[in-house]
Tab-separated table of C-alpha atoms and ligand atoms in Angstrom:
chain	number	residue	atom	x	y	z
A	4	UNK	CA	255.392	97.293	102.524
A	5	UNK	CA	254.770	99.341	105.690
A	6	UNK	CA	253.641	96.245	107.514
A	7	UNK	CA	256.461	96.193	110.015
A	8	UNK	CA	256.253	99.894	110.788
A	9	UNK	CA	252.499	99.698	111.213
A	10	UNK	CA	252.695	96.676	113.447
A	11	UNK	CA	255.121	98.452	115.694
A	12	UNK	CA	252.622	101.267	116.119
A	13	UNK	CA	249.474	99.234	116.667
A	14	UNK	CA	250.544	96.207	118.670
A	15	UNK	CA	250.129	96.708	122.385
A	16	UNK	CA	253.409	95.860	124.064
A	17	UNK	CA	253.067	94.563	127.567
A	18	UNK	CA	255.021	96.781	129.893
A	19	UNK	CA	255.658	96.582	133.586
A	20	UNK	CA	254.422	99.144	136.078
A	21	UNK	CA	258.031	100.281	136.472
A	22	UNK	CA	258.372	100.919	132.713
A	23	UNK	CA	255.023	102.734	132.550
A	24	UNK	CA	256.051	104.841	135.550
A	25	UNK	CA	259.308	105.882	133.883
A	26	UNK	CA	257.447	106.904	130.707
A	27	UNK	CA	254.714	108.784	132.616
A	28	UNK	CA	257.293	110.723	134.606
A	29	UNK	CA	258.814	112.073	131.383
A	30	UNK	CA	255.440	113.590	130.389
A	31	UNK	CA	253.510	116.537	131.840
A	32	UNK	CA	252.210	115.625	135.285
A	33	UNK	CA	249.105	117.250	136.790
A	34	UNK	CA	250.258	119.721	139.442
A	35	UNK	CA	247.179	119.318	141.626
A	36	UNK	CA	245.121	116.110	141.800
A	37	UNK	CA	241.851	116.012	143.761
A	38	UNK	CA	240.161	112.731	144.671
A	39	UNK	CA	236.647	111.768	145.776
A	40	UNK	CA	237.400	108.522	147.612
A	41	UNK	CA	234.145	106.640	147.070
A	42	UNK	CA	233.238	102.952	147.430
A	43	UNK	CA	234.464	102.063	150.905
A	44	UNK	CA	231.011	100.937	152.070
A	45	UNK	CA	230.452	98.874	148.939
A	46	UNK	CA	233.887	97.264	149.289
A	47	UNK	CA	232.943	96.169	152.820
A	48	UNK	CA	229.483	94.948	151.790
A	49	UNK	CA	230.983	92.747	149.061
A	50	UNK	CA	233.025	91.074	151.799
A	51	UNK	CA	230.144	90.919	154.284
A	52	UNK	CA	232.111	93.250	156.554
A	53	UNK	CA	230.776	96.272	158.450
A	54	UNK	CA	231.040	99.629	156.610
A	55	UNK	CA	233.704	100.812	159.038
A	56	UNK	CA	236.013	98.026	157.818
A	57	UNK	CA	235.778	99.634	154.375
A	58	UNK	CA	236.640	103.042	155.804
A	59	UNK	CA	239.621	101.556	157.611
A	60	UNK	CA	240.876	99.858	154.452
A	61	UNK	CA	240.291	103.153	152.617
A	62	UNK	CA	242.649	104.820	155.073
A	63	UNK	CA	245.432	102.464	153.974
A	64	UNK	CA	244.726	103.479	150.384
A	65	UNK	CA	245.192	107.118	151.437
A	66	UNK	CA	248.730	106.254	152.579
A	67	UNK	CA	249.560	104.318	149.392
A	68	UNK	CA	248.124	106.988	147.120
A	69	UNK	CA	250.002	109.734	148.967
A	70	UNK	CA	253.351	107.962	148.607
A	71	UNK	CA	252.697	107.168	144.958
A	72	UNK	CA	251.511	110.702	144.104
A	73	UNK	CA	254.672	112.001	145.764
A	74	UNK	CA	256.776	109.615	143.689
A	75	UNK	CA	255.004	110.803	140.527
A	76	UNK	CA	255.963	114.381	141.304
A	77	UNK	CA	252.409	115.623	141.916
A	78	UNK	CA	252.659	118.848	143.955
A	79	UNK	CA	249.234	118.923	145.638
A	80	UNK	CA	246.943	116.005	146.501
A	81	UNK	CA	243.519	116.980	147.843
A	82	UNK	CA	241.452	114.156	149.343
A	83	UNK	CA	237.730	114.443	150.163
A	84	UNK	CA	237.761	112.731	153.569
A	85	UNK	CA	234.542	114.076	155.114
A	86	UNK	CA	231.792	116.168	153.551
A	87	UNK	CA	229.297	118.478	155.252
A	88	UNK	CA	226.693	115.917	154.084
A	89	UNK	CA	228.409	113.086	155.984
A	90	UNK	CA	226.970	114.360	159.294
A	91	UNK	CA	223.686	112.682	158.219
A	92	UNK	CA	225.280	109.241	158.667
A	93	UNK	CA	224.678	107.077	161.764
A	94	UNK	CA	226.446	108.466	164.841
A	95	UNK	CA	228.539	105.308	165.300
A	96	UNK	CA	229.871	105.577	161.777
A	97	UNK	CA	230.692	109.288	162.252
A	98	UNK	CA	232.473	108.507	165.531
A	99	UNK	CA	234.577	105.909	163.744
A	100	UNK	CA	235.372	108.227	160.829
A	101	UNK	CA	236.458	110.957	163.234
A	102	UNK	CA	239.010	108.584	164.765
A	103	UNK	CA	240.659	107.913	161.408
A	104	UNK	CA	242.736	111.116	161.212
A	105	UNK	CA	244.242	110.295	164.630
A	106	UNK	CA	244.947	106.689	163.689
A	107	UNK	CA	246.286	107.642	160.271
A	108	UNK	CA	248.641	110.207	161.701
A	109	UNK	CA	249.857	108.163	164.669
A	110	UNK	CA	250.775	105.453	162.172
A	111	UNK	CA	252.016	107.406	159.165
A	112	UNK	CA	253.115	110.863	160.312
A	113	UNK	CA	256.813	109.877	160.587
A	114	UNK	CA	256.681	108.520	157.040
A	115	UNK	CA	255.047	111.732	155.779
A	116	UNK	CA	257.805	113.772	157.433
A	117	UNK	CA	260.504	111.519	155.902
A	118	UNK	CA	258.943	112.124	152.500
A	119	UNK	CA	258.841	115.905	152.966
A	120	UNK	CA	255.005	115.918	152.714
A	121	UNK	CA	253.142	118.921	154.113
A	122	UNK	CA	249.733	118.196	155.672
A	123	UNK	CA	247.019	120.813	155.217
A	124	UNK	CA	243.249	120.964	155.603
A	125	UNK	CA	240.297	122.706	153.965
A	126	UNK	CA	236.792	122.789	155.479
A	127	UNK	CA	235.560	124.001	158.842
A	128	UNK	CA	237.440	122.553	161.757
A	129	UNK	CA	234.944	123.951	164.305
A	130	UNK	CA	232.425	121.097	164.272
A	131	UNK	CA	235.077	118.369	164.400
A	132	UNK	CA	235.610	116.548	167.718
A	133	UNK	CA	238.511	117.952	169.736
A	134	UNK	CA	240.630	114.777	169.335
A	135	UNK	CA	240.237	114.984	165.544
A	136	UNK	CA	241.162	118.659	165.469
A	137	UNK	CA	244.190	118.038	167.685
A	138	UNK	CA	245.480	115.173	165.540
A	139	UNK	CA	245.242	117.268	162.367
A	140	UNK	CA	246.723	120.335	164.095
A	141	UNK	CA	249.671	118.289	165.309
A	142	UNK	CA	250.305	116.918	161.812
A	143	UNK	CA	250.085	120.385	160.265
A	144	UNK	CA	252.583	121.721	162.800
A	145	UNK	CA	254.962	118.769	162.415
A	146	UNK	CA	254.999	119.218	158.634
A	147	UNK	CA	254.648	123.017	158.425
A	148	UNK	CA	258.219	123.473	157.198
A	149	UNK	CA	258.144	120.655	154.654
A	150	UNK	CA	258.295	121.956	151.096
A	151	UNK	CA	257.424	118.778	149.182
A	152	UNK	CA	253.971	117.575	148.161
A	153	UNK	CA	250.989	119.140	149.949
A	154	UNK	CA	248.572	116.516	151.265
A	155	UNK	CA	245.388	118.524	151.636
A	156	UNK	CA	242.493	116.869	153.490
A	157	UNK	CA	238.998	118.204	152.835
A	158	UNK	CA	237.356	117.690	156.237
A	159	UNK	CA	233.831	118.874	156.988
A	160	UNK	CA	234.080	120.481	153.567
A	161	UNK	CA	231.283	121.598	151.263
A	162	UNK	CA	231.889	123.663	148.161
A	163	UNK	CA	228.734	125.785	148.314
A	164	UNK	CA	229.440	126.604	151.961
A	165	UNK	CA	232.994	127.593	150.968
A	166	UNK	CA	231.634	129.844	148.200
A	167	UNK	CA	229.044	131.394	150.547
A	168	UNK	CA	231.795	132.112	153.095
A	169	UNK	CA	233.962	133.684	150.377
A	170	UNK	CA	231.028	135.907	149.346
A	171	UNK	CA	230.539	136.954	152.992
A	172	UNK	CA	234.248	137.775	153.320
A	173	UNK	CA	234.218	139.905	150.169
A	174	UNK	CA	230.904	141.589	151.102
A	175	UNK	CA	232.307	142.595	154.478
A	176	UNK	CA	235.436	144.005	152.801
A	177	UNK	CA	233.171	145.937	150.428
A	178	UNK	CA	231.098	147.382	153.278
A	179	UNK	CA	234.272	148.439	155.069
A	180	UNK	CA	235.582	150.005	151.852
A	181	UNK	CA	238.758	147.892	151.933
A	182	UNK	CA	237.857	146.721	148.408
A	183	UNK	CA	235.883	148.350	145.592
A	184	UNK	CA	233.126	146.768	143.469
A	185	UNK	CA	235.540	146.664	140.502
A	186	UNK	CA	237.869	144.492	142.591
A	187	UNK	CA	235.345	141.619	142.497
A	188	UNK	CA	237.052	139.502	139.869
A	189	UNK	CA	237.695	135.797	139.333
A	190	UNK	CA	241.074	136.360	141.004
A	191	UNK	CA	239.683	137.998	144.154
A	192	UNK	CA	236.971	135.331	144.429
A	193	UNK	CA	239.679	132.628	144.114
A	194	UNK	CA	241.636	134.542	146.739
A	195	UNK	CA	238.716	134.409	149.166
A	196	UNK	CA	238.400	130.601	148.955
A	197	UNK	CA	239.980	128.102	151.366
A	198	UNK	CA	242.319	127.078	148.523
A	199	UNK	CA	243.592	130.633	147.882
A	200	UNK	CA	247.229	129.520	148.228
A	201	UNK	CA	246.855	126.475	145.936
A	202	UNK	CA	246.679	126.120	142.160
A	203	UNK	CA	243.319	124.813	140.875
A	204	UNK	CA	243.210	121.010	140.432
A	205	UNK	CA	244.232	119.847	136.948
A	206	UNK	CA	242.653	116.454	137.499
A	207	UNK	CA	239.714	115.194	139.526
A	208	UNK	CA	239.415	111.463	140.198
A	209	UNK	CA	236.276	109.837	141.553
A	210	UNK	CA	236.336	106.137	142.343
A	211	UNK	CA	233.478	103.629	142.557
A	212	UNK	CA	231.558	104.478	139.386
A	213	UNK	CA	229.514	107.479	140.556
A	214	UNK	CA	229.666	110.337	138.055
A	215	UNK	CA	228.924	113.387	140.220
A	216	UNK	CA	230.877	116.175	141.898
A	217	UNK	CA	228.914	115.972	145.167
A	218	UNK	CA	229.592	119.575	146.218
A	219	UNK	CA	233.385	119.190	145.906
A	220	UNK	CA	235.567	122.114	144.755
A	221	UNK	CA	232.979	123.382	142.253
A	222	UNK	CA	234.750	126.716	141.700
A	223	UNK	CA	238.252	125.238	141.524
A	224	UNK	CA	237.345	122.408	139.132
A	225	UNK	CA	236.186	124.742	136.337
A	226	UNK	CA	238.941	123.589	133.928
A	227	UNK	CA	239.952	120.241	135.430
A	228	UNK	CA	240.074	116.952	133.544
A	229	UNK	CA	237.551	114.588	135.142
A	230	UNK	CA	238.377	110.920	135.591
A	231	UNK	CA	235.797	108.427	136.813
A	232	UNK	CA	236.812	104.861	137.546
A	233	UNK	CA	234.734	101.877	138.655
A	234	UNK	CA	237.493	100.758	141.038
A	235	UNK	CA	236.350	100.971	144.665
A	236	UNK	CA	238.577	103.240	146.781
A	237	UNK	CA	240.069	100.446	148.961
A	238	UNK	CA	241.071	98.626	145.729
A	239	UNK	CA	242.561	101.752	144.113
A	240	UNK	CA	246.291	101.097	143.777
A	241	UNK	CA	249.417	102.224	141.920
A	242	UNK	CA	248.240	100.578	138.681
A	243	UNK	CA	244.830	102.314	138.910
A	244	UNK	CA	246.437	105.679	139.624
A	245	UNK	CA	248.978	105.274	136.839
A	246	UNK	CA	246.159	104.351	134.426
A	247	UNK	CA	244.335	107.586	135.282
A	248	UNK	CA	247.544	109.614	134.886
A	249	UNK	CA	248.269	108.006	131.490
A	250	UNK	CA	244.733	108.931	130.343
A	251	UNK	CA	245.274	112.476	131.594
A	252	UNK	CA	248.564	112.714	129.702
A	253	UNK	CA	246.901	111.546	126.469
A	254	UNK	CA	244.070	114.045	126.941
A	255	UNK	CA	246.191	117.042	127.921
A	256	UNK	CA	248.572	116.331	125.020
A	257	UNK	CA	245.600	116.503	122.619
A	258	UNK	CA	244.453	119.682	124.262
A	259	UNK	CA	247.922	121.224	124.284
A	260	UNK	CA	248.357	120.665	120.553
A	261	UNK	CA	244.816	121.876	119.760
A	262	UNK	CA	244.468	118.854	117.475
A	263	UNK	CA	240.748	119.299	117.119
A	264	UNK	CA	238.547	122.172	118.137
A	265	UNK	CA	238.636	121.687	121.863
A	266	UNK	CA	237.332	124.234	124.289
A	267	UNK	CA	239.329	124.865	127.415
B	22	V07	C1	238.963	108.789	156.168
B	22	V07	C2	239.536	106.819	154.746
B	22	V07	C3	239.620	107.172	153.290
B	22	V07	C4	238.344	106.935	152.547
B	22	V07	C5	237.265	107.931	152.825
B	22	V07	C6	236.491	107.821	154.115
B	22	V07	C7	237.218	107.245	155.292
B	22	V07	C8	242.392	109.523	156.160
B	22	V07	C9	241.913	110.586	156.891
B	22	V07	C10	242.674	111.707	157.424
B	22	V07	C11	242.083	112.957	157.544
B	22	V07	C12	242.811	114.041	158.020
B	22	V07	C13	244.122	113.862	158.351
B	22	V07	C14	244.737	112.632	158.251
B	22	V07	C15	244.002	111.548	157.785
B	22	V07	C16	240.527	110.371	156.970
B	22	V07	C17	238.327	110.683	157.490
B	22	V07	C18	237.990	109.540	156.804
B	22	V07	C19	237.281	111.491	158.162
B	22	V07	F1	244.861	114.905	158.796
B	22	V07	N1	241.397	108.726	155.805
B	22	V07	N2	240.259	109.223	156.300
B	22	V07	N3	239.590	111.102	157.577
B	22	V07	N4	238.608	107.647	155.459
């Protein structure tokens, strides 16, 4: 008797990316998405190409993902471009990686400006080569007055270092009596981090099948939904991103309605 109704509910209807996009945009979107862009080396190896070819292809995925995140209405996109651990890599690979911000920006900065994207950075700029620092500085200045999506690059970033620096900052304020012991709260700790002006990420994505946080935004990710996909970063595209967002929307809907006995 309820056959037709049931079938309607259970049969997967093929829908185009465009249709899925329209539906996703009507649902709650994560405000801040953070991504660990893993799998560039493996992508290159599969093609018998040098690792740097994977990094270069990964840079193109950064552009695509930025434009798509902007289209989705995501407000902050944080990308883990270079970790404090990455200094252990061969010098030639590091030299190549450090040229990517300059190449990325000389190619795509006009497009970022057209799309009202604001470029920001977390991490310590000090150890970066001068040409890398200058490229990022120029992009930050050129986009400083944009009020659309924030494209936040984590460069020479490590979460434990960030936390240690925040502790130092607060300890020095304590010793100078500009704050009191009772002022050490979750809010003041958040306020001492490099992300003090940003909301915490609602969603973390890691590509390439590794299921680890690798010293990335440990404090800020306390309540984030975690999404791990086997797709290698250079292969990550609009369909992959939309799939992750659809999963997030299913999960956060369950959480919002407190269907079960979920813990936030
Ligand atoms: C890097 C490409 C993406 C995959 C991960 C490793 C290689 C874009 C940037 C970048 C950084 C700052 C900026 C503009 C662009 C970048 C590094 C590596 C070090 F202001 N991609 N990309 N930086 N890869």
